[in-house]
Amino acid sequence: MKIISYNVNGIRAAFSKNLDEWLKITNPDLVSFQELKAMQEQIDIKTFESLGYQSFWFPAERKGYSGVGIASKAKPKAVVYGMGIDKYDSEGRVIRTDFADFSTISVYVPSASNIERLDFKMEFCYDFMNHIKELRKEIPRLIISGDFNICHEAIDIHDPIRLKNVSGFLPIEREWMSLFMSECKLLDSFRIFNDQPENYTWWSYRQNARARNKGWRLDYHFVADILEERLQNSLILKDAVHSDHCPILLEI
């Protein structure tokens, strides 16, 4: 099974850059999307259907902002929208699809451009961790994919010294991610297969950052530890250029 996670930074913009053709060629079984920046009626559901996907969308209430979705070739037995916490659910942060023997989550963790949003981001992170801890009791085989807006280790960012006081690489954010993995018994699938530096999933549009590979690894497939023996590969698909992020692939 091939699972892709992709922060498309606007799904309509990504379609204008031939996202549909890329999906047809790549042919994943399931795709988790983040940062839709579109309302339900603005998403080209018919194109997903023509590619063999059923799709489920959880946009933000605010137009042109946030939003998550999942497109799947297999029909889920249930789809769960949000965490049941209004201040996050109004921003379209979490969606879950349940299948016979596993579940997938698409999550878009808030970014933090100022101290108020950093407080909101950390509140979300700890509430999300508690949500996943409870969920793991009933769903042992869980895959959590998305844009976490956090680089976990120094290896995950191009300039860890200069950027140590920038949100996305703050000590409190990195400590939370370590705690999240430990408390929820999750594995960072990419690092199981690749321990090399200079592997990033997001680049600023400024200063030719992508061409110079001055990036951040913000996107993850976290998998329940019980699934470790079923993992086959975890890759960063850096050649896809529909967004300032690139997609990530999990094979299981």
mmCIF file of C-alpha atoms in Angstrom:
data_model
loop_
_atom_site.group_PDB
_atom_site.id
_atom_site.type_symbol
_atom_site.label_atom_id
_atom_site.label_comp_id
_atom_site.label_asym_id
_atom_site.label_seq_id
_atom_site.Cartn_x
_atom_site.Cartn_y
_atom_site.Cartn_z
ATOM 1 C CA MET A 1 0.000 0.000 0.000
ATOM 2 C CA LYS A 2 1.282 3.438 -0.978
ATOM 3 C CA ILE A 3 0.276 6.391 1.224
ATOM 4 C CA ILE A 4 1.214 9.955 0.317
ATOM 5 C CA SER A 5 0.959 13.068 2.463
ATOM 6 C CA TYR A 6 1.060 16.447 0.747
ATOM 7 C CA ASN A 7 0.716 20.026 1.946
ATOM 8 C CA VAL A 8 -0.445 21.461 -1.357
ATOM 9 C CA ASN A 9 -0.506 25.123 -0.204
ATOM 10 C CA GLY A 10 -3.803 25.603 -2.008
ATOM 11 C CA ILE A 11 -5.388 22.635 -3.772
ATOM 12 C CA ARG A 12 -6.725 24.774 -6.619
ATOM 13 C CA ALA A 13 -3.245 26.171 -7.263
ATOM 14 C CA ALA A 14 -1.812 22.629 -7.184
ATOM 15 C CA PHE A 15 -4.354 21.464 -9.772
ATOM 16 C CA SER A 16 -3.293 24.365 -11.983
ATOM 17 C CA LYS A 17 0.221 22.836 -11.855
ATOM 18 C CA ASN A 18 -1.054 19.405 -13.025
ATOM 19 C CA LEU A 19 -1.478 17.735 -9.657
ATOM 20 C CA ASP A 20 -4.021 15.382 -11.259
ATOM 21 C CA GLU A 21 -1.506 14.135 -13.828
ATOM 22 C CA TRP A 22 1.060 13.592 -11.099
ATOM 23 C CA LEU A 23 -1.418 11.586 -9.026
ATOM 24 C CA LYS A 24 -2.301 9.466 -12.050
ATOM 25 C CA ILE A 25 1.360 8.608 -12.645
ATOM 26 C CA THR A 26 2.293 8.139 -8.976
ATOM 27 C CA ASN A 27 -0.909 6.163 -8.299
ATOM 28 C CA PRO A 28 -0.987 6.125 -4.470
ATOM 29 C CA ASP A 29 -3.672 4.135 -2.671
ATOM 30 C CA LEU A 30 -4.372 6.980 -0.258
ATOM 31 C CA VAL A 31 -3.429 10.656 -0.102
ATOM 32 C CA SER A 32 -3.558 12.896 2.958
ATOM 33 C CA PHE A 33 -3.802 16.570 2.024
ATOM 34 C CA GLN A 34 -3.100 19.658 4.111
ATOM 35 C CA GLU A 35 -3.572 23.393 3.590
ATOM 36 C CA LEU A 36 -6.409 23.114 1.090
ATOM 37 C CA LYS A 37 -7.206 26.843 1.154
ATOM 38 C CA ALA A 38 -10.562 25.986 -0.415
ATOM 39 C CA MET A 39 -14.161 25.400 0.538
ATOM 40 C CA GLN A 40 -15.827 22.054 -0.196
ATOM 41 C CA GLU A 41 -17.539 23.326 -3.346
ATOM 42 C CA GLN A 42 -14.230 24.669 -4.720
ATOM 43 C CA ILE A 43 -12.519 21.249 -4.706
ATOM 44 C CA ASP A 44 -12.521 19.275 -7.953
ATOM 45 C CA ILE A 45 -14.064 16.102 -6.546
ATOM 46 C CA LYS A 46 -14.954 14.774 -10.014
ATOM 47 C CA THR A 47 -11.300 14.642 -11.002
ATOM 48 C CA PHE A 48 -10.552 12.566 -7.916
ATOM 49 C CA GLU A 49 -13.423 10.261 -8.853
ATOM 50 C CA SER A 50 -12.057 9.914 -12.387
ATOM 51 C CA LEU A 51 -8.743 8.794 -10.874
ATOM 52 C CA GLY A 52 -10.507 6.157 -8.770
ATOM 53 C CA TYR A 53 -10.608 7.981 -5.432
ATOM 54 C CA GLN A 54 -13.322 8.644 -2.930
ATOM 55 C CA SER A 55 -12.436 11.920 -1.256
ATOM 56 C CA PHE A 56 -13.316 13.490 2.068
ATOM 57 C CA TRP A 57 -12.676 17.125 2.949
ATOM 58 C CA PHE A 58 -12.624 19.185 6.122
ATOM 59 C CA PRO A 59 -12.099 22.837 5.155
ATOM 60 C CA ALA A 60 -11.637 25.708 7.562
ATOM 61 C CA GLU A 61 -14.590 28.019 8.182
ATOM 62 C CA ARG A 62 -12.402 30.922 7.093
ATOM 63 C CA LYS A 63 -12.105 31.131 3.314
ATOM 64 C CA GLY A 64 -8.727 30.511 1.711
ATOM 65 C CA TYR A 65 -7.206 29.110 4.891
ATOM 66 C CA SER A 66 -5.999 25.777 6.279
ATOM 67 C CA GLY A 67 -8.146 22.662 5.679
ATOM 68 C CA VAL A 68 -7.344 18.953 5.401
ATOM 69 C CA GLY A 69 -8.603 16.049 3.338
ATOM 70 C CA ILE A 70 -8.088 12.393 2.448
ATOM 71 C CA ALA A 71 -8.532 10.701 -0.934
ATOM 72 C CA SER A 72 -8.656 6.900 -0.897
ATOM 73 C CA LYS A 73 -9.123 4.170 -3.486
ATOM 74 C CA ALA A 74 -10.579 1.865 -0.829
ATOM 75 C CA LYS A 75 -13.832 2.890 0.804
ATOM 76 C CA PRO A 76 -13.345 3.640 4.512
ATOM 77 C CA LYS A 77 -15.754 2.148 6.989
ATOM 78 C CA ALA A 78 -15.945 5.521 8.730
ATOM 79 C CA VAL A 79 -14.723 9.099 8.347
ATOM 80 C CA VAL A 80 -14.260 11.313 11.415
ATOM 81 C CA TYR A 81 -13.992 15.081 11.006
ATOM 82 C CA GLY A 82 -12.039 17.004 13.642
ATOM 83 C CA MET A 83 -11.148 16.286 17.265
ATOM 84 C CA GLY A 84 -14.358 17.570 18.824
ATOM 85 C CA ILE A 85 -12.679 20.813 19.941
ATOM 86 C CA ASP A 86 -14.286 23.803 18.236
ATOM 87 C CA LYS A 87 -11.317 26.177 18.210
ATOM 88 C CA TYR A 88 -9.303 23.655 16.181
ATOM 89 C CA ASP A 89 -12.102 22.095 14.184
ATOM 90 C CA SER A 90 -13.185 25.511 12.884
ATOM 91 C CA GLU A 91 -9.726 25.719 11.289
ATOM 92 C CA GLY A 92 -9.970 22.304 9.583
ATOM 93 C CA ARG A 93 -6.959 20.714 11.259
ATOM 94 C CA VAL A 94 -7.689 16.961 11.539
ATOM 95 C CA ILE A 95 -9.544 14.289 9.544
ATOM 96 C CA ARG A 96 -9.490 10.498 10.059
ATOM 97 C CA THR A 97 -10.417 7.549 7.860
ATOM 98 C CA ASP A 98 -11.004 4.136 9.431
ATOM 99 C CA PHE A 99 -10.472 0.916 7.487
ATOM 100 C CA ALA A 100 -10.826 -2.720 8.492
ATOM 101 C CA ASP A 101 -7.453 -3.114 10.217
ATOM 102 C CA PHE A 102 -5.948 0.381 10.425
ATOM 103 C CA SER A 103 -6.791 4.089 10.439
ATOM 104 C CA THR A 104 -5.145 7.113 8.857
ATOM 105 C CA ILE A 105 -5.127 10.723 10.009
ATOM 106 C CA SER A 106 -4.334 13.843 8.007
ATOM 107 C CA VAL A 107 -3.234 16.652 10.319
ATOM 108 C CA TYR A 108 -2.154 20.238 9.742
ATOM 109 C CA VAL A 109 -0.485 21.626 12.869
ATOM 110 C CA PRO A 110 -0.766 25.433 13.181
ATOM 111 C CA SER A 111 2.207 27.602 12.318
ATOM 112 C CA ALA A 112 3.227 30.387 14.677
ATOM 113 C CA SER A 113 4.089 33.827 13.359
ATOM 114 C CA ASN A 114 3.765 35.522 16.771
ATOM 115 C CA ILE A 115 3.582 34.660 20.479
ATOM 116 C CA GLU A 116 -0.216 34.360 20.501
ATOM 117 C CA ARG A 117 -0.144 31.830 17.682
ATOM 118 C CA LEU A 118 2.739 29.999 19.342
ATOM 119 C CA ASP A 119 0.563 29.577 22.431
ATOM 120 C CA PHE A 120 -2.271 28.337 20.207
ATOM 121 C CA LYS A 121 0.099 25.983 18.376
ATOM 122 C CA MET A 122 1.358 24.422 21.593
ATOM 123 C CA GLU A 123 -2.175 24.094 22.969
ATOM 124 C CA PHE A 124 -3.124 22.289 19.776
ATOM 125 C CA CYS A 125 -0.064 20.035 19.989
ATOM 126 C CA TYR A 126 -0.784 18.876 23.533
ATOM 127 C CA ASP A 127 -4.503 18.472 22.894
ATOM 128 C CA PHE A 128 -3.715 16.496 19.747
ATOM 129 C CA MET A 129 -1.276 14.294 21.682
ATOM 130 C CA ASN A 130 -3.939 13.533 24.287
ATOM 131 C CA HIS A 131 -6.425 12.818 21.498
ATOM 132 C CA ILE A 132 -4.014 10.338 19.883
ATOM 133 C CA LYS A 133 -3.202 8.672 23.218
ATOM 134 C CA GLU A 134 -6.901 7.946 23.734
ATOM 135 C CA LEU A 135 -7.362 6.906 20.121
ATOM 136 C CA ARG A 136 -4.531 4.384 20.290
ATOM 137 C CA LYS A 137 -6.471 2.476 22.939
ATOM 138 C CA GLU A 138 -9.167 1.638 20.389
ATOM 139 C CA ILE A 139 -7.099 1.866 17.165
ATOM 140 C CA PRO A 140 -3.721 0.180 17.665
ATOM 141 C CA ARG A 141 -2.763 0.374 13.961
ATOM 142 C CA LEU A 142 -2.688 4.107 13.370
ATOM 143 C CA ILE A 143 -0.877 6.154 10.705
ATOM 144 C CA ILE A 144 -0.660 9.918 11.273
ATOM 145 C CA SER A 145 0.416 11.915 8.239
ATOM 146 C CA GLY A 146 0.765 15.618 7.755
ATOM 147 C CA ASP A 147 2.506 18.926 8.125
ATOM 148 C CA PHE A 148 3.567 19.320 11.758
ATOM 149 C CA ASN A 149 5.330 22.665 11.245
ATOM 150 C CA ILE A 150 8.168 21.380 13.442
ATOM 151 C CA CYS A 151 11.679 20.148 12.649
ATOM 152 C CA HIS A 152 12.388 17.481 15.229
ATOM 153 C CA GLU A 153 16.192 17.291 15.225
ATOM 154 C CA ALA A 154 19.104 19.419 14.020
ATOM 155 C CA ILE A 155 19.449 17.070 11.047
ATOM 156 C CA ASP A 156 15.975 18.150 9.910
ATOM 157 C CA ILE A 157 16.811 21.809 9.220
ATOM 158 C CA HIS A 158 19.449 23.436 7.036
ATOM 159 C CA ASP A 159 20.817 25.882 9.633
ATOM 160 C CA PRO A 160 20.069 24.645 13.164
ATOM 161 C CA ILE A 161 22.280 27.215 14.893
ATOM 162 C CA ARG A 162 20.951 30.345 13.234
ATOM 163 C CA LEU A 163 17.328 29.144 13.327
ATOM 164 C CA LYS A 164 17.267 27.855 16.917
ATOM 165 C CA ASN A 165 15.000 30.712 18.040
ATOM 166 C CA VAL A 166 12.594 30.529 15.093
ATOM 167 C CA SER A 167 9.194 28.856 15.424
ATOM 168 C CA GLY A 168 9.338 25.450 13.815
ATOM 169 C CA PHE A 169 12.623 24.683 15.565
ATOM 170 C CA LEU A 170 12.083 26.043 19.060
ATOM 171 C CA PRO A 171 13.091 23.824 21.997
ATOM 172 C CA ILE A 172 9.490 23.664 23.275
ATOM 173 C CA GLU A 173 8.277 22.467 19.875
ATOM 174 C CA ARG A 174 11.016 19.862 19.505
ATOM 175 C CA GLU A 175 10.490 18.640 23.066
ATOM 176 C CA TRP A 176 6.804 18.216 22.361
ATOM 177 C CA MET A 177 7.528 16.104 19.277
ATOM 178 C CA SER A 178 9.798 13.782 21.261
ATOM 179 C CA LEU A 179 7.108 13.484 23.932
ATOM 180 C CA PHE A 180 4.421 12.920 21.284
ATOM 181 C CA MET A 181 6.341 10.015 19.776
ATOM 182 C CA SER A 182 7.096 8.522 23.178
ATOM 183 C CA GLU A 183 3.684 8.934 24.824
ATOM 184 C CA CYS A 184 1.750 7.790 21.748
ATOM 185 C CA LYS A 185 4.232 5.022 20.820
ATOM 186 C CA LEU A 186 4.851 6.335 17.318
ATOM 187 C CA LEU A 187 7.742 5.953 14.895
ATOM 188 C CA ASP A 188 9.079 8.589 12.505
ATOM 189 C CA SER A 189 8.958 6.320 9.458
ATOM 190 C CA PHE A 190 11.396 8.353 7.341
ATOM 191 C CA ARG A 191 14.186 8.056 9.901
ATOM 192 C CA ILE A 192 13.786 4.278 10.029
ATOM 193 C CA PHE A 193 15.033 4.145 6.442
ATOM 194 C CA ASN A 194 17.170 7.280 6.104
ATOM 195 C CA ASP A 195 19.550 8.801 8.637
ATOM 196 C CA GLN A 196 21.144 11.287 6.255
ATOM 197 C CA PRO A 197 21.042 15.114 6.507
ATOM 198 C CA GLU A 198 19.770 17.520 3.855
ATOM 199 C CA ASN A 199 16.434 15.754 3.454
ATOM 200 C CA TYR A 200 13.743 18.422 3.628
ATOM 201 C CA THR A 201 10.053 18.779 2.738
ATOM 202 C CA TRP A 202 9.575 22.579 2.757
ATOM 203 C CA TRP A 203 11.508 25.485 1.306
ATOM 204 C CA SER A 204 10.805 29.183 1.454
ATOM 205 C CA TYR A 205 9.906 30.831 -1.832
ATOM 206 C CA ARG A 206 12.547 33.452 -1.037
ATOM 207 C CA GLN A 207 16.250 33.540 -1.909
ATOM 208 C CA ASN A 208 16.061 30.557 -4.285
ATOM 209 C CA ALA A 209 15.867 28.315 -1.197
ATOM 210 C CA ARG A 210 14.616 25.195 -2.956
ATOM 211 C CA ALA A 211 17.293 25.202 -5.648
ATOM 212 C CA ARG A 212 19.896 25.717 -2.918
ATOM 213 C CA ASN A 213 18.214 23.073 -0.707
ATOM 214 C CA LYS A 214 17.936 25.436 2.249
ATOM 215 C CA GLY A 215 14.962 23.584 3.666
ATOM 216 C CA TRP A 216 13.102 22.225 6.666
ATOM 217 C CA ARG A 217 11.644 18.743 7.237
ATOM 218 C CA LEU A 218 8.155 19.618 8.480
ATOM 219 C CA ASP A 219 6.104 16.744 7.030
ATOM 220 C CA TYR A 220 5.928 13.289 8.594
ATOM 221 C CA HIS A 221 4.352 9.866 8.413
ATOM 222 C CA PHE A 222 4.169 8.779 12.048
ATOM 223 C CA VAL A 223 3.195 5.138 12.405
ATOM 224 C CA ALA A 224 2.158 3.127 15.436
ATOM 225 C CA ASP A 225 5.046 1.024 16.729
ATOM 226 C CA ILE A 226 2.950 -2.117 16.207
ATOM 227 C CA LEU A 227 3.266 -1.519 12.434
ATOM 228 C CA GLU A 228 7.075 -1.417 12.325
ATOM 229 C CA GLU A 229 7.486 -4.868 10.788
ATOM 230 C CA ARG A 230 5.047 -3.937 7.999
ATOM 231 C CA LEU A 231 6.988 -0.868 6.877
ATOM 232 C CA GLN A 232 8.609 -1.215 3.466
ATOM 233 C CA ASN A 233 9.834 2.293 2.671
ATOM 234 C CA SER A 234 9.437 5.979 3.495
ATOM 235 C CA LEU A 235 10.559 8.597 0.999
ATOM 236 C CA ILE A 236 10.586 12.339 0.362
ATOM 237 C CA LEU A 237 9.400 13.024 -3.193
ATOM 238 C CA LYS A 238 11.360 16.220 -3.674
ATOM 239 C CA ASP A 239 10.891 16.389 -7.445
ATOM 240 C CA ALA A 240 7.163 17.186 -7.140
ATOM 241 C CA VAL A 241 6.782 20.961 -7.358
ATOM 242 C CA HIS A 242 3.096 21.799 -6.960
ATOM 243 C CA SER A 243 3.724 23.583 -3.658
ATOM 244 C CA ASP A 244 6.386 25.060 -1.383
ATOM 245 C CA HIS A 245 6.208 21.657 0.323
ATOM 246 C CA CYS A 246 6.914 18.374 -1.429
ATOM 247 C CA PRO A 247 4.962 15.150 -0.868
ATOM 248 C CA ILE A 248 6.157 12.283 1.292
ATOM 249 C CA LEU A 249 5.528 8.591 0.571
ATOM 250 C CA LEU A 250 4.998 5.680 2.934
ATOM 251 C CA GLU A 251 4.944 2.090 1.648
ATOM 252 C CA ILE A 252 3.479 -0.476 4.005
#
